[in-house]
mmCIF file of C-alpha atoms in Angstrom:
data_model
loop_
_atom_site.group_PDB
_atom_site.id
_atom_site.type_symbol
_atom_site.label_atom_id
_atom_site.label_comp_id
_atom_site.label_asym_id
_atom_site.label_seq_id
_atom_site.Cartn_x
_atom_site.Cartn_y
_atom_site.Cartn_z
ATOM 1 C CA UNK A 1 0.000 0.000 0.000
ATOM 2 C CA UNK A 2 1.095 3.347 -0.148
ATOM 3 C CA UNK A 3 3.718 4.957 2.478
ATOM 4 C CA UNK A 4 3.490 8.461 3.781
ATOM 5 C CA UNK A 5 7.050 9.544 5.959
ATOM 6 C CA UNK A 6 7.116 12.687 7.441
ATOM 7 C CA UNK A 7 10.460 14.132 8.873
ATOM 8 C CA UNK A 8 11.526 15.433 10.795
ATOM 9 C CA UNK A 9 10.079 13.178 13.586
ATOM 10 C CA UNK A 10 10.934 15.515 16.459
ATOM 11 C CA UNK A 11 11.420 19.385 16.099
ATOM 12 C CA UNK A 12 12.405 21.990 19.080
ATOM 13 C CA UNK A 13 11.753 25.562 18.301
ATOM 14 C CA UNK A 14 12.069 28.968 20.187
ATOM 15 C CA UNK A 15 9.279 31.003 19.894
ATOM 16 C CA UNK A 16 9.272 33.424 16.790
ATOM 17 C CA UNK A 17 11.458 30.735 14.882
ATOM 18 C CA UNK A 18 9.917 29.133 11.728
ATOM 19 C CA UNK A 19 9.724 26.319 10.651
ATOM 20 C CA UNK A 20 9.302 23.168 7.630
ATOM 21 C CA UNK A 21 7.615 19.973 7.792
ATOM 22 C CA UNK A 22 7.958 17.699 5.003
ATOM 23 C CA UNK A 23 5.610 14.444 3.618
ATOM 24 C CA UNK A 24 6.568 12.408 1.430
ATOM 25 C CA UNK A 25 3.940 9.846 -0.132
ATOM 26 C CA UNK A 26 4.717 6.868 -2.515
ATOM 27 C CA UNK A 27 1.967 6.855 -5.019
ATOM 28 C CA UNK A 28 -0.144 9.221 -6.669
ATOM 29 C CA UNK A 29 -3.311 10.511 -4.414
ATOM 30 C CA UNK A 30 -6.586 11.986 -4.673
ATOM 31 C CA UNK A 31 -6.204 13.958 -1.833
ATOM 32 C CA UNK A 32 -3.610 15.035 1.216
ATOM 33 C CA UNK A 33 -4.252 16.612 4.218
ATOM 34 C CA UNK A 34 -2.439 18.232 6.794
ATOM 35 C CA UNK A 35 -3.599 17.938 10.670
ATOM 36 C CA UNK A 36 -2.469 19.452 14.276
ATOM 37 C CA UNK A 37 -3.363 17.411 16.666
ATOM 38 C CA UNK A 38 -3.889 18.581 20.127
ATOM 39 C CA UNK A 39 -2.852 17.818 23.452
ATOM 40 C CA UNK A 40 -6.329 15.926 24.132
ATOM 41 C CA UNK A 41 -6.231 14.069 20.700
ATOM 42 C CA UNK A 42 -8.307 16.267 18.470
ATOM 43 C CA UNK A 43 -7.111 16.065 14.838
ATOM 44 C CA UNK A 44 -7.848 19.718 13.572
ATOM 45 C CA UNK A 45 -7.601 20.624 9.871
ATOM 46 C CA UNK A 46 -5.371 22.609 8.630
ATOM 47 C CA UNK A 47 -5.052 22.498 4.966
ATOM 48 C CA UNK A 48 -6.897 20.272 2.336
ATOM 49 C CA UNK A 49 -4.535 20.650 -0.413
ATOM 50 C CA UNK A 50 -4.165 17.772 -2.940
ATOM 51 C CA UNK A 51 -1.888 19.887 -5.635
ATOM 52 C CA UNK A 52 -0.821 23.811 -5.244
ATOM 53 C CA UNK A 53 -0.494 26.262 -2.318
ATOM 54 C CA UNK A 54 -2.487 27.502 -0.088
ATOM 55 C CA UNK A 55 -2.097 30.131 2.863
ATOM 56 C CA UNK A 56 -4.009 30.799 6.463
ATOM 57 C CA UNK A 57 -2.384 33.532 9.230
ATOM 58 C CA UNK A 58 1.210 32.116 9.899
ATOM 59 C CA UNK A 59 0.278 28.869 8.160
ATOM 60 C CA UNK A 60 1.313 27.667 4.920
ATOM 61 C CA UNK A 61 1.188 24.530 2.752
ATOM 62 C CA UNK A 62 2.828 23.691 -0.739
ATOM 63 C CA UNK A 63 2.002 20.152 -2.486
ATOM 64 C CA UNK A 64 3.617 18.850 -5.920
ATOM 65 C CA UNK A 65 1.647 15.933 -6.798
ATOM 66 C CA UNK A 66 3.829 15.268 -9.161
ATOM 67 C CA UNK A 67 6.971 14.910 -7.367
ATOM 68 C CA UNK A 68 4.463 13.260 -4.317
ATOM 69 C CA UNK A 69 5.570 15.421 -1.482
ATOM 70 C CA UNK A 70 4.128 18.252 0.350
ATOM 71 C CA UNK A 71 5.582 21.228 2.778
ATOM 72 C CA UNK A 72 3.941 22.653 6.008
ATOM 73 C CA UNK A 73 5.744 26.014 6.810
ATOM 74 C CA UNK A 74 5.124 28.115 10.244
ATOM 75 C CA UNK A 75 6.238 31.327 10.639
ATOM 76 C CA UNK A 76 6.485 33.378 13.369
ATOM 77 C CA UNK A 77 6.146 30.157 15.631
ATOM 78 C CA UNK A 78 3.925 30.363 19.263
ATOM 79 C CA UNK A 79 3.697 27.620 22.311
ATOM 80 C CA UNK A 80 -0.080 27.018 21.514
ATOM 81 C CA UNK A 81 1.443 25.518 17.968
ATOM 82 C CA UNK A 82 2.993 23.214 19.912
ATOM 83 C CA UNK A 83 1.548 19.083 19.244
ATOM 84 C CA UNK A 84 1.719 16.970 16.688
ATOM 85 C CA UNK A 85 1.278 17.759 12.692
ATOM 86 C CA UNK A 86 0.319 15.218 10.461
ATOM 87 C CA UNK A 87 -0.324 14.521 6.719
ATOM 88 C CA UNK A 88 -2.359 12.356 5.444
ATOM 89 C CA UNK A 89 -3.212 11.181 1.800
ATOM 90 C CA UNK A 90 -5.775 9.034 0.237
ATOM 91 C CA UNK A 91 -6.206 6.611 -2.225
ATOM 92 C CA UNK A 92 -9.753 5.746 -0.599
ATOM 93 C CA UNK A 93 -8.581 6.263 3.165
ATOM 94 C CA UNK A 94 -6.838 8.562 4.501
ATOM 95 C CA UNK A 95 -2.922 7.320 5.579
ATOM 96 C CA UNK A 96 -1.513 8.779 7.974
ATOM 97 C CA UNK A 97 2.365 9.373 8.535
ATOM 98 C CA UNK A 98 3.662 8.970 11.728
ATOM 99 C CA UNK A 99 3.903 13.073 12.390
ATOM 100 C CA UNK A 100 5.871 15.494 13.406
ATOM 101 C CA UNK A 101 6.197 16.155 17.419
ATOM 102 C CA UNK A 102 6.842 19.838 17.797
ATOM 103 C CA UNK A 103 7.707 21.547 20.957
ATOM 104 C CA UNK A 104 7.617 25.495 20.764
ATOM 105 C CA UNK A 105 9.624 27.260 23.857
ATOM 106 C CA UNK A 106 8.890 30.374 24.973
ATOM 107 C CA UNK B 1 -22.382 24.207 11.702
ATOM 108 C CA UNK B 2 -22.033 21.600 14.786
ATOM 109 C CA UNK B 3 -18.682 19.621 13.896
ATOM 110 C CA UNK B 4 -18.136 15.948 14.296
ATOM 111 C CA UNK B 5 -19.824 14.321 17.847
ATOM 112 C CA UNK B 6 -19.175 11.013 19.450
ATOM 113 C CA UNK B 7 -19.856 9.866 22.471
ATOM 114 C CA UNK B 8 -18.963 8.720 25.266
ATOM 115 C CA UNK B 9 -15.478 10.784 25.413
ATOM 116 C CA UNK B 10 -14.311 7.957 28.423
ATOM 117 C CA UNK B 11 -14.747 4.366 28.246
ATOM 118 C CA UNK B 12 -13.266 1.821 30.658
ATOM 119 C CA UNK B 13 -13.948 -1.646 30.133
ATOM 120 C CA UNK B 14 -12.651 -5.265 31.604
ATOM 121 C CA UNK B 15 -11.197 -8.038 28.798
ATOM 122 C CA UNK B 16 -13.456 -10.171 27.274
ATOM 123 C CA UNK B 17 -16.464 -7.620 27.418
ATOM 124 C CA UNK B 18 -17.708 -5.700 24.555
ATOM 125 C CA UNK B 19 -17.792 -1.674 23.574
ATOM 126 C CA UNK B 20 -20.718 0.295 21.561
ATOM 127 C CA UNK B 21 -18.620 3.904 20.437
ATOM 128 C CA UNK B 22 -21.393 6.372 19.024
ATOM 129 C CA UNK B 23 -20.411 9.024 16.198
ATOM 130 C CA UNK B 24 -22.628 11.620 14.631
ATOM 131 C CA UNK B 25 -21.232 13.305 10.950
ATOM 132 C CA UNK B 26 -21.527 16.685 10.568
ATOM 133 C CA UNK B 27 -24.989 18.088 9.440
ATOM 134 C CA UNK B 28 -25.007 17.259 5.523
ATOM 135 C CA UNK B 29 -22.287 14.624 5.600
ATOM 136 C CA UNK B 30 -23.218 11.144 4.105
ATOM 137 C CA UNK B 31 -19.637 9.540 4.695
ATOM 138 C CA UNK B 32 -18.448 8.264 8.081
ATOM 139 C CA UNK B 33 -14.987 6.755 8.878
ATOM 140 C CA UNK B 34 -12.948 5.192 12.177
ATOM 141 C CA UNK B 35 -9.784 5.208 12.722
ATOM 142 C CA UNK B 36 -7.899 3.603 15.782
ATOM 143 C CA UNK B 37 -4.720 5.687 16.922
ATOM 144 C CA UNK B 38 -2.041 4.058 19.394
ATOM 145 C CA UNK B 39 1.431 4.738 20.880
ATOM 146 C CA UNK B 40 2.940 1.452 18.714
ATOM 147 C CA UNK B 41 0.861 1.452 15.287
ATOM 148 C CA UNK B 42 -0.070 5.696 14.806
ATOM 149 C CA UNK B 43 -3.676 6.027 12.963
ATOM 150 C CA UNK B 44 -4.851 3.159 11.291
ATOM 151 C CA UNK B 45 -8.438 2.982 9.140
ATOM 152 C CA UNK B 46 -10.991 0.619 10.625
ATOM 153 C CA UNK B 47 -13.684 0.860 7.755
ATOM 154 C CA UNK B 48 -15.693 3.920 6.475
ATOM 155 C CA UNK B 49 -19.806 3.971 5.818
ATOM 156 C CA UNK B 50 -21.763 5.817 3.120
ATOM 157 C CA UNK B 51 -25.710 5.737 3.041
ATOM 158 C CA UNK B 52 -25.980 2.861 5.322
ATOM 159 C CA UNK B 53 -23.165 0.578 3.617
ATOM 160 C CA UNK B 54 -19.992 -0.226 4.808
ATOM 161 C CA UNK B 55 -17.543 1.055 1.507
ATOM 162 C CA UNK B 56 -13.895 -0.164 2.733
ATOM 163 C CA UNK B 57 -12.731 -1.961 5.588
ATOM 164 C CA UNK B 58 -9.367 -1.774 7.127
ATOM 165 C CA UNK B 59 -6.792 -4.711 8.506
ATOM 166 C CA UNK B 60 -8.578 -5.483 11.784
ATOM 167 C CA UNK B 61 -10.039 -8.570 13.123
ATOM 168 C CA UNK B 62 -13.753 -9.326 12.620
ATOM 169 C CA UNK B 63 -14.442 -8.736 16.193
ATOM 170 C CA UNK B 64 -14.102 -5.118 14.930
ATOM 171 C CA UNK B 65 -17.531 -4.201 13.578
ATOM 172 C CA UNK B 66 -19.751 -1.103 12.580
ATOM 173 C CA UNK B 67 -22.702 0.432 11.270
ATOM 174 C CA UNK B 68 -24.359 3.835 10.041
ATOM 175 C CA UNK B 69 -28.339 4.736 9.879
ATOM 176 C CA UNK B 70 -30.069 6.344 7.758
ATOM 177 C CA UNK B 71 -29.300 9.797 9.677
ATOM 178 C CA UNK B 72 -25.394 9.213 8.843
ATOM 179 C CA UNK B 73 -25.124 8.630 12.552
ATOM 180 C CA UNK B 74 -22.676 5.377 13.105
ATOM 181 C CA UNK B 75 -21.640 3.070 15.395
ATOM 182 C CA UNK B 76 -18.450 0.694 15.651
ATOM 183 C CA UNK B 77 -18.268 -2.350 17.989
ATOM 184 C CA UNK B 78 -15.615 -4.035 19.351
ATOM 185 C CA UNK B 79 -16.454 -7.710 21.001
ATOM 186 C CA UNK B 80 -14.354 -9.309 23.097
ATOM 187 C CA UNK B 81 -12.125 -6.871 24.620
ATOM 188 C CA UNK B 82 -8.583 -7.692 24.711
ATOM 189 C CA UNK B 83 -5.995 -5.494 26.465
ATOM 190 C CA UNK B 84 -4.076 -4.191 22.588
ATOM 191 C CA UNK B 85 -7.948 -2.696 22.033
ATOM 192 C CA UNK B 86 -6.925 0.291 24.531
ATOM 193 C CA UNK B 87 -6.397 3.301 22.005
ATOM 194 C CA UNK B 88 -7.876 6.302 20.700
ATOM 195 C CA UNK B 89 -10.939 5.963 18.463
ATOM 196 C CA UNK B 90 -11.742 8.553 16.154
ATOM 197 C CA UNK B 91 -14.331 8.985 13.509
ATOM 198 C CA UNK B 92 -14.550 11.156 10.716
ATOM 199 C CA UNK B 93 -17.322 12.235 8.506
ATOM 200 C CA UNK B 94 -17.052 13.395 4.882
ATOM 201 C CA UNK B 95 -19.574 14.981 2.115
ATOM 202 C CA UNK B 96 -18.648 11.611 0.248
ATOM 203 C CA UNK B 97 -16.181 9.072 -0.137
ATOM 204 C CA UNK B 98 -12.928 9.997 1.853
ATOM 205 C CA UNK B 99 -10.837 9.408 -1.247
ATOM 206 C CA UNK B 100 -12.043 12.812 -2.513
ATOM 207 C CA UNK B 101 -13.447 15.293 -0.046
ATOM 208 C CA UNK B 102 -12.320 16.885 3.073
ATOM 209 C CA UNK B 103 -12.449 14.475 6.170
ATOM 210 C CA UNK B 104 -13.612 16.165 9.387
ATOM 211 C CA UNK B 105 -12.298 14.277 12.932
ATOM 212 C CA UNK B 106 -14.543 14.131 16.235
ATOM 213 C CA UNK B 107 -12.903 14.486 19.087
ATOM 214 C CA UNK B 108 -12.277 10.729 20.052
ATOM 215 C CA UNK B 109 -13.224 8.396 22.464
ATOM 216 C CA UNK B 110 -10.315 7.151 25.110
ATOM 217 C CA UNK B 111 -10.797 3.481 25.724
ATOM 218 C CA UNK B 112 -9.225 1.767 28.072
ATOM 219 C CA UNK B 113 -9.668 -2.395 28.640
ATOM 220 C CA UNK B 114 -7.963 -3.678 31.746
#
């Protein structure tokens, strides 16, 4: 089946400090989404974004179907982004990658 | 619009005894999905449910088992409790099949089997 990888696993950032996550996905998708998920295990949505780029506040996200990867970038990072980001693409389900834990310090 | 609900938020239950986790879609939504999330394995699919028929069906053992009405709301059941079944349970809903549109996550129900 198809494999998402995210990297990097773990990230440590000061507050202000941006920031790249990156998913990589072995086959072509209909569709990839990117998550935060909180501290009580709520998967919010951040960006449906199957092909381009898309932009919301200090949030970014950049997909390129054709080269099957897509970027997360946050700018201007804060504590309450702190959690876990993942991407997910589907074929029919979603797949998850294993995420991204980031830790913003203030 | 009223996002994703399931209920109950808490659940703890013995080995060997069986579970009944509730999820209603948001308003409009026809599609409903589960998804089990632990520490070892990360988010897996259980099996997703559009107009009353179960569509896919993920890698899990029969004693995993679900269904939606004909409001969208669904159920999944677990029989048979064993002690790996302690996890994070999520559902999803979707306008229609996840393999196109935008999934939407409830907020999970924590099960714990002891």
């Amino acid at each position: 089946g198809i494999q998402v990888e995210q990297s990097p696993p773990d990230l440590i950032l000061q507050e202000g400090a941006n920031s790249t996550l990156r998913c990589n996905f072995s086959d072509s998708v209909n569709n990839l989404q990117w998550f935060h998920q909180n501290p009580w295990g709520q998967l919010i949505n951040l960006f449906y974004i199957p092909s381009g780029t898309k932009q919301n506040g200090r949030l970014s996200a950049t997909t390129v179907a054709t080269e099957r990867y897509s970027l997360l970038y946050i700018s201007s990072s804060q504590t309450t982004d702190s959690g876990v980001y993942f991407c997910a693409v589907t074929p029919y389900k979603l797949v998850f990658g294993a995420g991204t834990i980031l830790r913003v310090k203030s | 619009k009223a996002g994703v609900t399931q209920t109950p938020r808490y659940l703890i239950k013995t080995r060997g005894q069986q579970v009944t986790l509730s999820c209603s879609p948001i308003s409009g939504h026809r599609s409903v999905s589960w998804y089990q999330q632990t520490p070892g394995q990360g988010l897996q699919f259980l099996f997703e449910y559009f107009s009353e028929t179960q569509r896919n069906k993920g890698n899990f053992p029969g004693r995993f088992s679900g269904r939606q009405f004909s409001n969208s709301r669904s159920e999944m059941n677990v029989s048979t409790l064993e002690l790996g079944d302690s996890a994070l349970y999520l559902c999803a809903s979707s306008l229609g099949g996840s393999g196109v549109y935008e999934q939407y996550f409830g907020p999970g129900t924590r099960l714990t089997v002891t």
